[in-house]
């Protein structure tokens, strides 16, 4: 029981020096990757760079204790950073103490929400975000984030939460471009693109082993950071108007308190909820993918608790909302991490960096960090999915396209909400107009198939309808109208058989419409039968008077129901083959 | 085409004197019933009584032109009146010009919303209100409405939109009870109860024909109105502090303009939407029931247009939101109305009443109108449904109970919203955790049934899973975990067959999880097969690479899939009967 809420008790028992070595190696690699990324994402969130480091220390320790994924790496991520900037920007100006307080409060609110949802075992709520919605949101966020960083590459001031605002502001400010900033930003961007795509093969051609080449390539961003720091010092870029990171406070994370101002909480709870949901969905899908590769399992409900603890830890140590990131988790996994202890060791690495390395960051050009972000997020933009969705399902494509369009045009918060709403409406619309077919018997078998697709045997006084959906309140009216319409078209009818093999549930509204149908058919001298009713559905129907009042009977198989109805015609039972020719 | 949007063109063509006579008789009976009811519901809405008459003239004409039900009677109804009082009361005090303007604006907003939803063919949205939610809402509204009228019976002042407030206010004011008001209110209430239940049999015993007795009983409220007017004059009740209706403006409805103040519209649009939805659902269910009795049909989308037109007409003639009412429509139907012209004739009757009868209403005690309301709405309270729902479906019961509780405790608006939300969440929760079963072959048949419920034949290297739900984003993760869990429990597996007879759709997220399952099973040397995939589902799958990449095959029947997988064991095919004994 305790181990369910504290997964560390489980993996901690079998910890040994072999595992320790693997976890330490992974932690060193992830630390090297995480330092520039943490600084960059804090910049994206509109926060001082050091806040990114703070958000990469205690949250990792908290997740190591409460999380169920062995290899998930928690910390600041691009999409959540953008959402933080959007939410905190709505209540305070960037650079103010209020803005930082808002970011910390977002982390606290999000942490509490996640933990409570986890304790309520409400992980299923994340299912409301379909794959097309999530992938549309990530693509659009990638484009928004890359666009938001162009100002740092150009060295101009420009704002905006959505494409129209951002592009307008950039167009207005482009005349102020600082050529020195551009001279840092463009080479840094090109170098990082090369590191991501061409560096590993090039290093292998130089004779490095693939694994070593991979690790060296992962250190590319650190190389870019070092080179541009040296360049900034050598050319005195600060005097030439190039934005540098500047003074970064040295030391461990401070103890911070989220705001308890109810007015502020009132403004932040909706964005905090969206951040929680998006963060959870992103994190769980990464954790699931990695766990599957090693045949491990994660518990979505406990993941909520783990991420909740991480965010609460972030809030109280001056950080901002965090979640499990895809890139860093993949690196952690590839580098051989075996347990969440690797995350705790990474936290020690980042803590050491914030104790000793921060003075070195004074001369780091902001354009380098912007280049890191741009290169990282453009890999989030997925150009293949829209075409695949269009071919497979127009409804899924619509949800995907609506999410992309609204996220780009109206910002991340409305984008998520619109995506969930469109997905849900399309789902409910489909559920309210289910597929149903008139079926007949495939000659010389006991199978029944759609008369529109197969050569089958039917009889004019028997109508067999297969309902391809559960009968719920969403389609109760549809069922009534569908059956009565069919009956109106078949005046010789004496038996209607509803084939329920695909009816997985009948709720109270569905039951009521069945009762109404039975009543109306009985008035017209037609018997209503049900066939192939599933066990759980039948169990429930037996608790009502419906079965007693049914004009016909409930049959275990459609074949028997059909045979009975045929026999009622007064004619002898014929071989299906004989009758089929005239009747199909 | 034009006839679709103007149903009057259809029934108008065949209109003749026989139909005219029937419509006129029905109109007279409904007019007599509607006069006291209109006054009473305006009182319930917190409006001057004459507004109830205005809302019963032009809206009926508009519905006669645009509506599709032959017998629906439109006008003020109890639940919508209560919702109007709640919405208008939130922006202005009762009795002020602003309050009346808010009510008129509600009618206009609701009319435009209904008409637009109708033109968008969005009638399916009404499906979001399940039967348990609607019946819970109506029961709770009936209790709220009856409670809200007690102050008029006691002759005290008391307010409140929900039970705690209402009961608190009544308890505080009960000391001010006016005995003369009570002396009118209690006998009026008892008389109206008797009219509703005992009057018809008593009149029949006096020798009246059943049909005549019925019509005379319907006039009971008019008798109560006349008797209490006479009593008020005879005993000079005005001087004794009994509230009377007082001066009622004489004449036809004025031309009124809804407010175009955006701030007011901003406050009213949510309640207007709720009024529209509740009004639509109530009206359509009445129209459906009556149409079914005469084998007629209504069009829900065109009903939206008809009700929209009625509400717009109400707004521009100084009325408030209207919809099709149950009691008056039933009376109209029973009285023999054949076309919507009966509604137009009723409008003429009410117009005559507002021209000539209003001076007579001066001395009508408000307590009489309150008694009319109380007796009418208590028939809305449904005591049987909760028990039936509890036995049949705990989820439906929960939605019903939540709707009743929240409507009583927090008012009508939150009640509807909570009902829809609870219903939807429970639905989504169920859809995210579908039923699935391991199935085996029923010996000597081609049928496959749940191994937990039937004696069936299985083999250790073949796992047949029947998925009892469409594969959608709501359950995509569940499917992956369910299949992998089953696979983990059956180490000898070489074939997994997903029996898809109950899978009515596979969306993009479901496809992705099938691909993931196929991939993971292939890694483990297990072949994934699908069987009994429905036509529309297969059509879609064929547009993807899934079928090519599938480790196993897609089979028309589960029996063939199972036979193939059995054969792959290397053993000869045995008779099911032989093997079954050892394996069940």
Coordinates of N, CA, C and O in Angstrom, one line a residue, chain A residues 121 124-125 127-132 288 292 295 297-298 300-301 389-394 396 420 423-425 427-429 431-433 435 445-447 449 453-454 466-470 472-475 477 480-481 484-485 501-502 504 506-509 511-512 520 523-524 532 534-537 539-541 543-544 556-557, chain B residues 121 124-125 127-132 288 292 295 297-298 300-301 389-394 396 420 423-425 427-429 431-433 435 446-447 449 453-454 466-470 472-475 477 480-481 484-485 501-502 504 506-509 511-512 520 523-524 532 534-537 539-541 543-544 556-557:
Chain A
X121 N -7.5 9.4 -8.3 CA -7.3 8.5 -9.4 C -8.0 9.0 -10.7 O -8.7 8.2 -11.4
X124 N -7.7 9.3 -15.9 CA -8.5 9.1 -17.1 C -8.9 10.4 -17.8 O -9.1 10.5 -18.9
X125 N -8.9 11.5 -17.0 CA -9.2 12.8 -17.6 C -8.2 13.2 -18.7 O -8.6 13.9 -19.6
X127 N -7.3 11.4 -20.9 CA -7.8 10.8 -22.2 C -8.6 11.8 -23.0 O -8.8 11.6 -24.2
X128 N -9.1 12.9 -22.4 CA -9.9 13.9 -23.1 C -9.0 14.6 -24.2 O -9.6 15.2 -25.1
X129 N -7.7 14.5 -24.0 CA -6.8 15.1 -25.1 C -6.5 13.9 -26.1 O -5.7 13.0 -25.7
X130 N -7.1 14.0 -27.2 CA -6.8 12.9 -28.2 C -5.4 13.1 -28.8 O -4.9 14.2 -28.7
X131 N -4.9 12.1 -29.5 CA -3.6 12.2 -30.1 C -3.6 13.4 -31.2 O -2.7 14.2 -31.2
X132 N -4.7 13.5 -32.0 CA -4.6 14.6 -33.0 C -4.6 16.0 -32.3 O -3.9 16.9 -32.8
X288 N 5.3 6.4 -20.9 CA 4.8 5.1 -21.5 C 5.7 4.6 -22.6 O 5.9 3.4 -22.6
X292 N 7.7 1.0 -22.2 CA 7.3 -0.1 -23.1 C 8.6 -0.7 -23.7 O 8.7 -1.9 -23.9
X295 N 9.8 -3.1 -21.3 CA 8.8 -3.9 -20.7 C 8.5 -3.6 -19.2 O 8.2 -4.5 -18.4
X297 N 6.3 -0.9 -16.6 CA 5.0 -0.2 -16.6 C 5.0 1.0 -15.7 O 5.7 1.1 -14.8
X298 N 4.1 2.0 -16.1 CA 4.0 3.1 -15.2 C 2.5 3.2 -14.8 O 1.7 2.5 -15.4
X300 N -0.5 5.7 -14.4 CA -0.9 7.1 -14.7 C -1.3 7.9 -13.5 O -1.0 9.1 -13.3
X301 N -2.1 7.2 -12.6 CA -2.6 7.9 -11.4 C -1.4 8.3 -10.5 O -1.4 9.4 -10.0
X389 N -3.9 12.1 -41.1 CA -5.2 12.3 -40.5 C -6.2 12.5 -41.6 O -7.3 12.0 -41.5
X390 N -5.9 13.4 -42.5 CA -6.9 13.7 -43.6 C -7.3 12.5 -44.3 O -8.5 12.3 -44.6
X391 N -6.4 11.6 -44.6 CA -6.7 10.4 -45.3 C -7.5 9.4 -44.5 O -8.4 8.8 -44.9
X392 N -7.2 9.4 -43.2 CA -7.8 8.3 -42.3 C -9.1 8.8 -41.8 O -10.1 8.0 -41.8
X393 N -9.2 10.0 -41.3 CA -10.4 10.4 -40.6 C -10.6 11.9 -40.6 O -9.8 12.6 -40.1
X394 N -11.6 12.4 -41.3 CA -11.8 13.8 -41.5 C -12.1 14.5 -40.1 O -11.7 15.6 -39.8
X396 N -10.9 13.5 -37.1 CA -9.6 13.7 -36.4 C -8.8 14.8 -37.0 O -8.2 15.6 -36.3
X420 N -9.8 20.4 -27.2 CA -10.6 19.4 -26.4 C -12.0 19.6 -26.8 O -12.7 18.6 -27.0
X423 N -12.7 18.1 -30.3 CA -12.6 16.7 -30.3 C -13.9 16.1 -29.6 O -14.4 15.1 -30.1
X424 N -14.3 16.7 -28.5 CA -15.4 16.1 -27.8 C -16.7 16.3 -28.6 O -17.5 15.3 -28.7
X425 N -16.9 17.5 -29.2 CA -18.1 17.7 -29.9 C -18.2 16.7 -31.1 O -19.3 16.1 -31.4
X427 N -16.8 13.8 -31.3 CA -17.1 12.5 -30.8 C -18.5 12.3 -30.4 O -19.2 11.3 -30.7
X428 N -19.1 13.3 -29.7 CA -20.5 13.2 -29.3 C -21.4 13.2 -30.5 O -22.4 12.6 -30.6
X429 N -21.0 14.0 -31.6 CA -21.8 14.1 -32.8 C -21.9 12.7 -33.4 O -22.9 12.2 -33.8
X431 N -21.3 9.8 -31.9 CA -22.0 8.9 -31.0 C -23.5 9.1 -31.1 O -24.3 8.2 -30.8
X432 N -24.0 10.4 -31.5 CA -25.4 10.6 -31.6 C -26.0 10.2 -32.9 O -27.2 10.2 -33.1
X433 N -25.1 9.9 -33.9 CA -25.6 9.3 -35.2 C -24.9 8.1 -35.5 O -24.0 8.1 -36.4
X435 N -23.8 4.1 -36.6 CA -23.9 3.3 -37.8 C -24.9 2.2 -37.4 O -24.9 1.6 -36.3
X445 N -24.9 -20.4 -43.7 CA -24.1 -20.2 -42.4 C -25.1 -19.7 -41.4 O -26.3 -19.5 -41.7
X446 N -24.5 -19.4 -40.2 CA -25.3 -18.8 -39.2 C -24.9 -17.3 -39.0 O -25.2 -16.6 -38.0
X447 N -24.2 -16.8 -40.0 CA -23.7 -15.4 -39.9 C -24.7 -14.4 -40.6 O -25.4 -14.8 -41.6
X449 N -25.1 -10.5 -42.1 CA -24.3 -9.4 -42.6 C -25.2 -8.3 -43.2 O -26.3 -8.6 -43.6
X453 N -23.9 -4.8 -48.4 CA -22.5 -5.2 -48.7 C -22.4 -6.7 -49.0 O -21.3 -7.1 -49.5
X454 N -23.3 -7.5 -48.7 CA -23.2 -8.9 -48.9 C -24.4 -9.5 -49.5 O -25.5 -9.0 -49.4
X466 N -29.0 -4.4 -37.2 CA -27.9 -4.5 -36.3 C -27.5 -3.1 -35.9 O -27.2 -2.2 -36.8
X467 N -27.5 -2.8 -34.6 CA -27.2 -1.5 -34.1 C -25.7 -1.5 -33.7 O -25.3 -2.2 -32.9
X468 N -24.9 -0.6 -34.4 CA -23.5 -0.6 -34.2 C -23.0 0.4 -33.1 O -22.0 1.1 -33.3
X469 N -23.7 0.5 -32.0 CA -23.3 1.4 -31.0 C -24.0 1.1 -29.7 O -25.1 0.6 -29.8
X470 N -23.4 1.5 -28.6 CA -24.2 1.4 -27.3 C -25.4 2.3 -27.4 O -25.3 3.3 -28.0
X472 N -27.2 4.9 -25.7 CA -27.1 5.9 -24.6 C -27.9 7.1 -24.8 O -28.6 7.2 -25.9
X473 N -27.9 8.0 -23.9 CA -28.7 9.2 -24.1 C -28.4 10.0 -25.3 O -29.2 10.7 -25.8
X474 N -27.1 9.8 -25.8 CA -26.7 10.6 -26.9 C -27.4 10.1 -28.2 O -27.6 10.9 -29.1
X475 N -27.8 8.9 -28.3 CA -28.5 8.4 -29.5 C -29.8 7.8 -29.3 O -30.4 7.1 -30.2
X477 N -32.8 9.1 -29.1 CA -33.8 9.6 -30.0 C -33.6 9.1 -31.4 O -34.5 8.8 -32.2
X480 N -35.0 5.6 -31.9 CA -36.4 5.6 -32.1 C -36.8 6.0 -33.5 O -37.6 5.3 -34.1
X481 N -36.2 7.0 -34.0 CA -36.5 7.5 -35.3 C -36.1 6.5 -36.4 O -36.8 6.3 -37.4
X484 N -38.4 3.4 -36.4 CA -39.8 3.7 -36.9 C -39.7 4.0 -38.4 O -40.7 3.7 -39.1
X485 N -38.6 4.6 -38.9 CA -38.5 4.9 -40.3 C -38.4 3.6 -41.1 O -39.1 3.4 -42.1
X501 N -25.2 -7.4 -30.9 CA -23.9 -7.9 -30.7 C -22.9 -6.7 -30.5 O -21.9 -6.9 -29.9
X502 N -23.3 -5.5 -31.1 CA -22.4 -4.4 -30.9 C -22.9 -3.4 -29.9 O -22.4 -2.3 -29.8
X504 N -22.9 -2.3 -26.5 CA -22.0 -2.6 -25.3 C -22.6 -2.1 -24.0 O -22.2 -2.5 -22.9
X506 N -26.5 -0.2 -22.4 CA -27.8 0.5 -22.6 C -28.1 1.3 -21.3 O -28.2 0.7 -20.2
X507 N -28.1 2.6 -21.4 CA -28.3 3.4 -20.2 C -29.8 3.7 -20.1 O -30.6 3.2 -20.9
X508 N -30.2 4.5 -19.1 CA -31.6 4.6 -18.7 C -32.3 5.3 -19.9 O -33.5 4.9 -20.2
X509 N -31.7 6.2 -20.6 CA -32.4 6.9 -21.7 C -32.5 5.9 -22.9 O -33.6 5.9 -23.6
X511 N -32.8 2.6 -22.6 CA -33.9 1.7 -22.1 C -35.2 2.3 -22.4 O -36.1 1.7 -22.9
X512 N -35.4 3.6 -22.1 CA -36.6 4.3 -22.3 C -37.0 4.3 -23.8 O -38.2 4.1 -24.1
X520 N -44.7 1.1 -29.4 CA -45.3 1.5 -30.7 C -45.4 0.4 -31.7 O -46.3 0.3 -32.5
X523 N -48.4 -1.8 -30.7 CA -49.6 -1.1 -31.2 C -49.9 -1.4 -32.7 O -51.0 -1.6 -33.1
X524 N -48.8 -1.6 -33.4 CA -49.0 -1.9 -34.8 C -48.9 -3.4 -35.1 O -48.8 -3.8 -36.3
X532 N -28.5 -11.7 -29.4 CA -27.1 -11.6 -29.1 C -26.8 -10.4 -28.1 O -25.8 -9.7 -28.2
X534 N -25.4 -8.8 -24.9 CA -24.2 -9.2 -24.1 C -24.6 -9.4 -22.7 O -25.5 -8.9 -22.2
X535 N -23.8 -10.2 -22.0 CA -24.0 -10.6 -20.6 C -24.2 -9.4 -19.7 O -25.3 -9.3 -19.1
X536 N -23.3 -8.4 -19.7 CA -23.5 -7.3 -18.7 C -24.7 -6.5 -19.1 O -25.4 -6.0 -18.1
X537 N -25.1 -6.4 -20.3 CA -26.3 -5.6 -20.7 C -27.5 -6.4 -20.3 O -28.5 -5.8 -19.7
X539 N -27.8 -8.6 -17.9 CA -27.9 -8.6 -16.4 C -28.7 -7.4 -16.0 O -29.6 -7.5 -15.0
X540 N -28.5 -6.2 -16.6 CA -29.2 -5.0 -16.2 C -30.6 -5.0 -16.7 O -31.5 -4.6 -15.9
X541 N -30.9 -5.5 -17.9 CA -32.2 -5.5 -18.4 C -33.1 -6.3 -17.5 O -34.3 -6.1 -17.4
X543 N -33.2 -6.5 -14.5 CA -33.6 -5.8 -13.3 C -34.8 -4.9 -13.6 O -35.3 -4.3 -12.7
X544 N -35.3 -4.9 -14.8 CA -36.4 -4.0 -15.1 C -37.6 -4.9 -15.6 O -37.5 -6.1 -15.7
X556 N -30.4 -15.8 -27.7 CA -29.0 -15.9 -27.6 C -28.3 -15.7 -28.9 O -27.3 -15.0 -29.0
X557 N -28.9 -16.2 -30.0 CA -28.3 -15.9 -31.3 C -29.2 -15.4 -32.3 O -30.4 -15.7 -32.3
Chain B
X121 N -28.5 23.2 -38.2 CA -28.9 21.8 -38.0 C -28.2 21.2 -36.7 O -27.7 20.1 -36.8
X124 N -28.9 18.1 -32.6 CA -28.3 17.0 -31.9 C -27.7 17.4 -30.5 O -27.6 16.6 -29.6
X125 N -27.4 18.7 -30.4 CA -26.9 19.2 -29.1 C -27.9 19.0 -28.0 O -27.4 18.8 -26.8
X127 N -29.3 16.4 -27.4 CA -29.0 15.1 -26.8 C -28.1 15.1 -25.6 O -28.0 14.1 -24.9
X128 N -27.4 16.2 -25.4 CA -26.5 16.3 -24.3 C -27.2 16.2 -23.0 O -26.7 15.9 -21.9
X129 N -28.5 16.5 -23.0 CA -29.4 16.4 -21.8 C -30.0 15.0 -21.8 O -30.9 14.8 -22.6
X130 N -29.5 14.2 -20.9 CA -30.0 12.8 -20.9 C -31.4 12.8 -20.2 O -31.7 13.8 -19.5
X131 N -32.2 11.8 -20.3 CA -33.4 11.7 -19.7 C -33.3 11.8 -18.2 O -34.1 12.6 -17.6
X132 N -32.4 11.2 -17.5 CA -32.3 11.3 -16.0 C -32.0 12.8 -15.6 O -32.5 13.3 -14.6
X288 N -42.7 15.3 -29.8 CA -42.4 13.9 -30.2 C -43.5 13.0 -29.8 O -44.0 12.2 -30.5
X292 N -46.1 11.1 -32.2 CA -46.1 9.6 -32.3 C -47.5 9.1 -32.2 O -47.9 8.1 -32.9
X295 N -49.0 9.2 -35.5 CA -48.1 8.7 -36.6 C -47.6 9.9 -37.4 O -47.4 9.7 -38.6
X297 N -44.7 13.1 -37.8 CA -43.3 13.3 -37.4 C -42.9 14.8 -37.3 O -43.6 15.6 -37.9
X298 N -42.0 15.1 -36.4 CA -41.5 16.4 -36.3 C -40.0 16.4 -36.7 O -39.4 15.4 -36.7
X300 N -36.5 18.0 -35.5 CA -35.9 18.7 -34.4 C -35.2 20.0 -34.9 O -35.3 21.0 -34.2
X301 N -34.5 19.9 -36.1 CA -33.8 21.1 -36.5 C -34.8 22.2 -36.8 O -34.6 23.4 -36.5
X389 N -34.1 4.4 -11.5 CA -32.7 4.6 -12.0 C -31.7 3.9 -11.1 O -30.8 3.3 -11.5
X390 N -32.0 3.9 -9.8 CA -31.0 3.3 -8.8 C -30.9 1.8 -9.1 O -29.8 1.3 -9.2
X391 N -32.1 1.2 -9.4 CA -32.0 -0.2 -9.7 C -31.4 -0.5 -11.0 O -30.6 -1.5 -11.2
X392 N -31.6 0.3 -12.0 CA -31.1 0.0 -13.4 C -29.7 0.5 -13.6 O -28.9 -0.3 -14.2
X393 N -29.3 1.7 -13.2 CA -28.0 2.2 -13.5 C -27.6 3.2 -12.5 O -28.1 4.3 -12.4
X394 N -26.5 2.9 -11.8 CA -26.0 3.8 -10.7 C -25.5 5.1 -11.4 O -25.6 6.1 -10.8
X396 N -26.6 6.6 -14.1 CA -27.8 7.5 -14.4 C -28.4 8.0 -13.1 O -28.8 9.2 -13.1
X420 N -25.6 18.3 -17.0 CA -24.9 18.0 -18.3 C -23.5 17.5 -18.0 O -23.0 16.5 -18.5
X423 N -23.4 14.1 -16.3 CA -23.8 13.0 -17.3 C -22.6 12.8 -18.3 O -22.3 11.6 -18.6
X424 N -22.0 13.8 -18.7 CA -21.0 13.7 -19.7 C -19.7 13.0 -19.1 O -19.1 12.2 -19.8
X425 N -19.4 13.5 -17.9 CA -18.2 12.9 -17.3 C -18.4 11.4 -17.1 O -17.5 10.6 -17.3
X427 N -20.3 9.4 -18.7 CA -20.3 8.8 -20.0 C -18.9 8.6 -20.5 O -18.5 7.5 -21.0
X428 N -18.1 9.7 -20.4 CA -16.7 9.6 -20.8 C -15.9 8.6 -20.0 O -15.0 7.9 -20.5
X429 N -16.2 8.6 -18.7 CA -15.5 7.7 -17.8 C -15.8 6.2 -18.2 O -14.9 5.4 -18.4
X431 N -16.8 5.3 -21.2 CA -16.2 5.0 -22.5 C -14.7 4.8 -22.4 O -14.1 4.2 -23.3
X432 N -14.1 5.4 -21.4 CA -12.6 5.2 -21.3 C -12.2 3.9 -20.6 O -11.1 3.6 -20.5
X433 N -13.2 3.2 -20.0 CA -12.9 1.9 -19.4 C -13.9 0.9 -19.9 O -14.8 0.5 -19.2
X435 N -15.9 -2.5 -21.6 CA -15.9 -3.9 -21.2 C -15.2 -4.7 -22.3 O -15.3 -4.3 -23.5
X446 N -20.1 -22.2 -34.3 CA -19.1 -21.2 -34.7 C -19.2 -19.9 -33.8 O -18.7 -18.9 -34.2
X447 N -19.9 -20.1 -32.7 CA -20.0 -18.9 -31.8 C -18.9 -18.8 -30.8 O -18.4 -19.9 -30.3
X449 N -17.9 -17.0 -27.1 CA -18.5 -16.4 -25.9 C -17.5 -16.2 -24.8 O -16.4 -16.8 -24.8
X453 N -18.4 -16.7 -18.6 CA -19.8 -16.9 -18.5 C -20.3 -18.2 -19.2 O -21.4 -18.6 -19.0
X454 N -19.5 -18.8 -20.0 CA -19.9 -20.0 -20.8 C -18.9 -21.0 -20.8 O -17.7 -20.7 -20.6
X466 N -12.5 -10.2 -27.1 CA -13.6 -9.4 -27.7 C -13.6 -8.0 -27.1 O -13.8 -7.9 -25.9
X467 N -13.5 -7.0 -27.9 CA -13.5 -5.6 -27.4 C -14.9 -5.1 -27.6 O -15.4 -5.0 -28.7
X468 N -15.5 -4.7 -26.4 CA -16.9 -4.3 -26.5 C -17.1 -2.8 -26.6 O -18.0 -2.2 -25.9
X469 N -16.3 -2.2 -27.4 CA -16.4 -0.7 -27.5 C -15.7 -0.2 -28.8 O -14.7 -0.9 -29.2
X470 N -16.1 0.9 -29.3 CA -15.3 1.5 -30.4 C -14.0 1.9 -29.8 O -13.9 2.3 -28.7
X472 N -11.5 4.6 -29.6 CA -11.4 6.0 -29.7 C -10.3 6.5 -28.8 O -9.8 5.8 -28.0
X473 N -10.1 7.8 -28.9 CA -9.1 8.4 -28.1 C -9.4 8.3 -26.6 O -8.5 8.3 -25.8
X474 N -10.7 8.1 -26.3 CA -11.0 8.0 -24.9 C -10.5 6.7 -24.3 O -10.2 6.6 -23.1
X475 N -10.4 5.6 -25.1 CA -9.9 4.4 -24.5 C -8.7 3.8 -25.2 O -8.3 2.6 -25.0
X477 N -5.5 4.3 -24.7 CA -4.5 3.9 -23.7 C -4.9 2.6 -23.0 O -4.2 1.7 -22.7
X480 N -4.3 -0.5 -25.0 CA -2.9 -0.9 -25.0 C -2.6 -1.7 -23.7 O -2.0 -2.7 -23.7
X481 N -3.0 -1.1 -22.6 CA -2.6 -1.7 -21.3 C -3.4 -3.0 -21.1 O -2.8 -4.0 -20.6
X484 N -1.7 -5.8 -23.3 CA -0.4 -6.1 -22.9 C -0.4 -6.9 -21.5 O 0.3 -7.8 -21.3
X485 N -1.4 -6.5 -20.7 CA -1.6 -7.2 -19.4 C -2.0 -8.7 -19.7 O -1.5 -9.6 -19.1
X501 N -16.3 -7.5 -33.5 CA -17.7 -7.4 -33.9 C -18.4 -6.3 -33.2 O -19.4 -5.8 -33.6
X502 N -17.9 -5.8 -32.0 CA -18.5 -4.7 -31.3 C -17.7 -3.4 -31.5 O -18.0 -2.4 -30.8
X504 N -17.3 -0.4 -33.4 CA -18.1 0.3 -34.4 C -17.3 1.4 -35.1 O -17.7 1.9 -36.1
X506 N -13.0 3.1 -35.3 CA -11.6 3.2 -34.8 C -11.1 4.6 -35.3 O -11.0 4.9 -36.5
X507 N -10.9 5.5 -34.3 CA -10.4 6.8 -34.7 C -8.8 6.8 -34.8 O -8.2 5.8 -34.6
X508 N -8.3 8.0 -35.1 CA -6.8 8.0 -35.3 C -6.0 7.6 -34.1 O -5.0 6.9 -34.2
X509 N -6.5 7.9 -32.9 CA -5.8 7.5 -31.6 C -6.0 6.0 -31.4 O -5.0 5.4 -31.0
X511 N -6.3 3.8 -33.9 CA -5.4 3.2 -34.8 C -4.0 3.2 -34.3 O -3.3 2.2 -34.4
X512 N -3.6 4.4 -33.8 CA -2.2 4.4 -33.3 C -2.0 3.4 -32.2 O -0.9 2.8 -32.1
X520 N 4.5 -4.1 -30.6 CA 5.0 -4.8 -29.4 C 4.8 -6.3 -29.4 O 5.7 -7.0 -29.0
X523 N 7.4 -7.8 -31.8 CA 8.7 -7.9 -31.1 C 8.8 -9.1 -30.2 O 9.9 -9.7 -30.1
X524 N 7.7 -9.5 -29.7 CA 7.7 -10.7 -28.8 C 7.3 -12.0 -29.6 O 7.0 -13.0 -28.9
X532 N -13.8 -10.3 -37.7 CA -15.2 -9.7 -37.8 C -15.2 -8.2 -37.7 O -16.0 -7.5 -37.1
X534 N -16.0 -4.6 -38.9 CA -17.2 -4.2 -39.7 C -16.7 -3.5 -41.0 O -15.7 -2.9 -41.1
X535 N -17.7 -3.4 -41.9 CA -17.4 -2.8 -43.2 C -16.9 -1.4 -43.1 O -15.8 -1.1 -43.7
X536 N -17.6 -0.5 -42.5 CA -17.1 0.9 -42.5 C -15.7 1.0 -41.8 O -14.9 1.9 -42.2
X537 N -15.5 0.2 -40.8 CA -14.2 0.3 -40.1 C -13.1 -0.2 -41.0 O -12.0 0.4 -41.1
X539 N -13.1 -0.3 -44.3 CA -12.9 0.6 -45.4 C -11.8 1.6 -45.0 O -10.9 2.0 -45.8
X540 N -11.9 2.1 -43.8 CA -10.9 3.1 -43.3 C -9.5 2.5 -43.1 O -8.5 3.1 -43.5
X541 N -9.5 1.3 -42.5 CA -8.2 0.7 -42.2 C -7.4 0.5 -43.5 O -6.2 0.6 -43.5
X543 N -7.2 2.3 -45.9 CA -6.5 3.5 -46.4 C -5.2 3.8 -45.7 O -4.5 4.8 -46.0
X544 N -4.8 2.9 -44.8 CA -3.6 3.1 -44.0 C -2.6 1.9 -44.3 O -3.0 1.0 -45.1
X556 N -12.7 -12.6 -41.8 CA -14.1 -12.3 -41.9 C -14.8 -12.8 -40.7 O -15.7 -12.2 -40.1
X557 N -14.4 -14.0 -40.2 CA -15.1 -14.6 -39.0 C -14.1 -15.0 -38.0 O -13.0 -15.4 -38.3

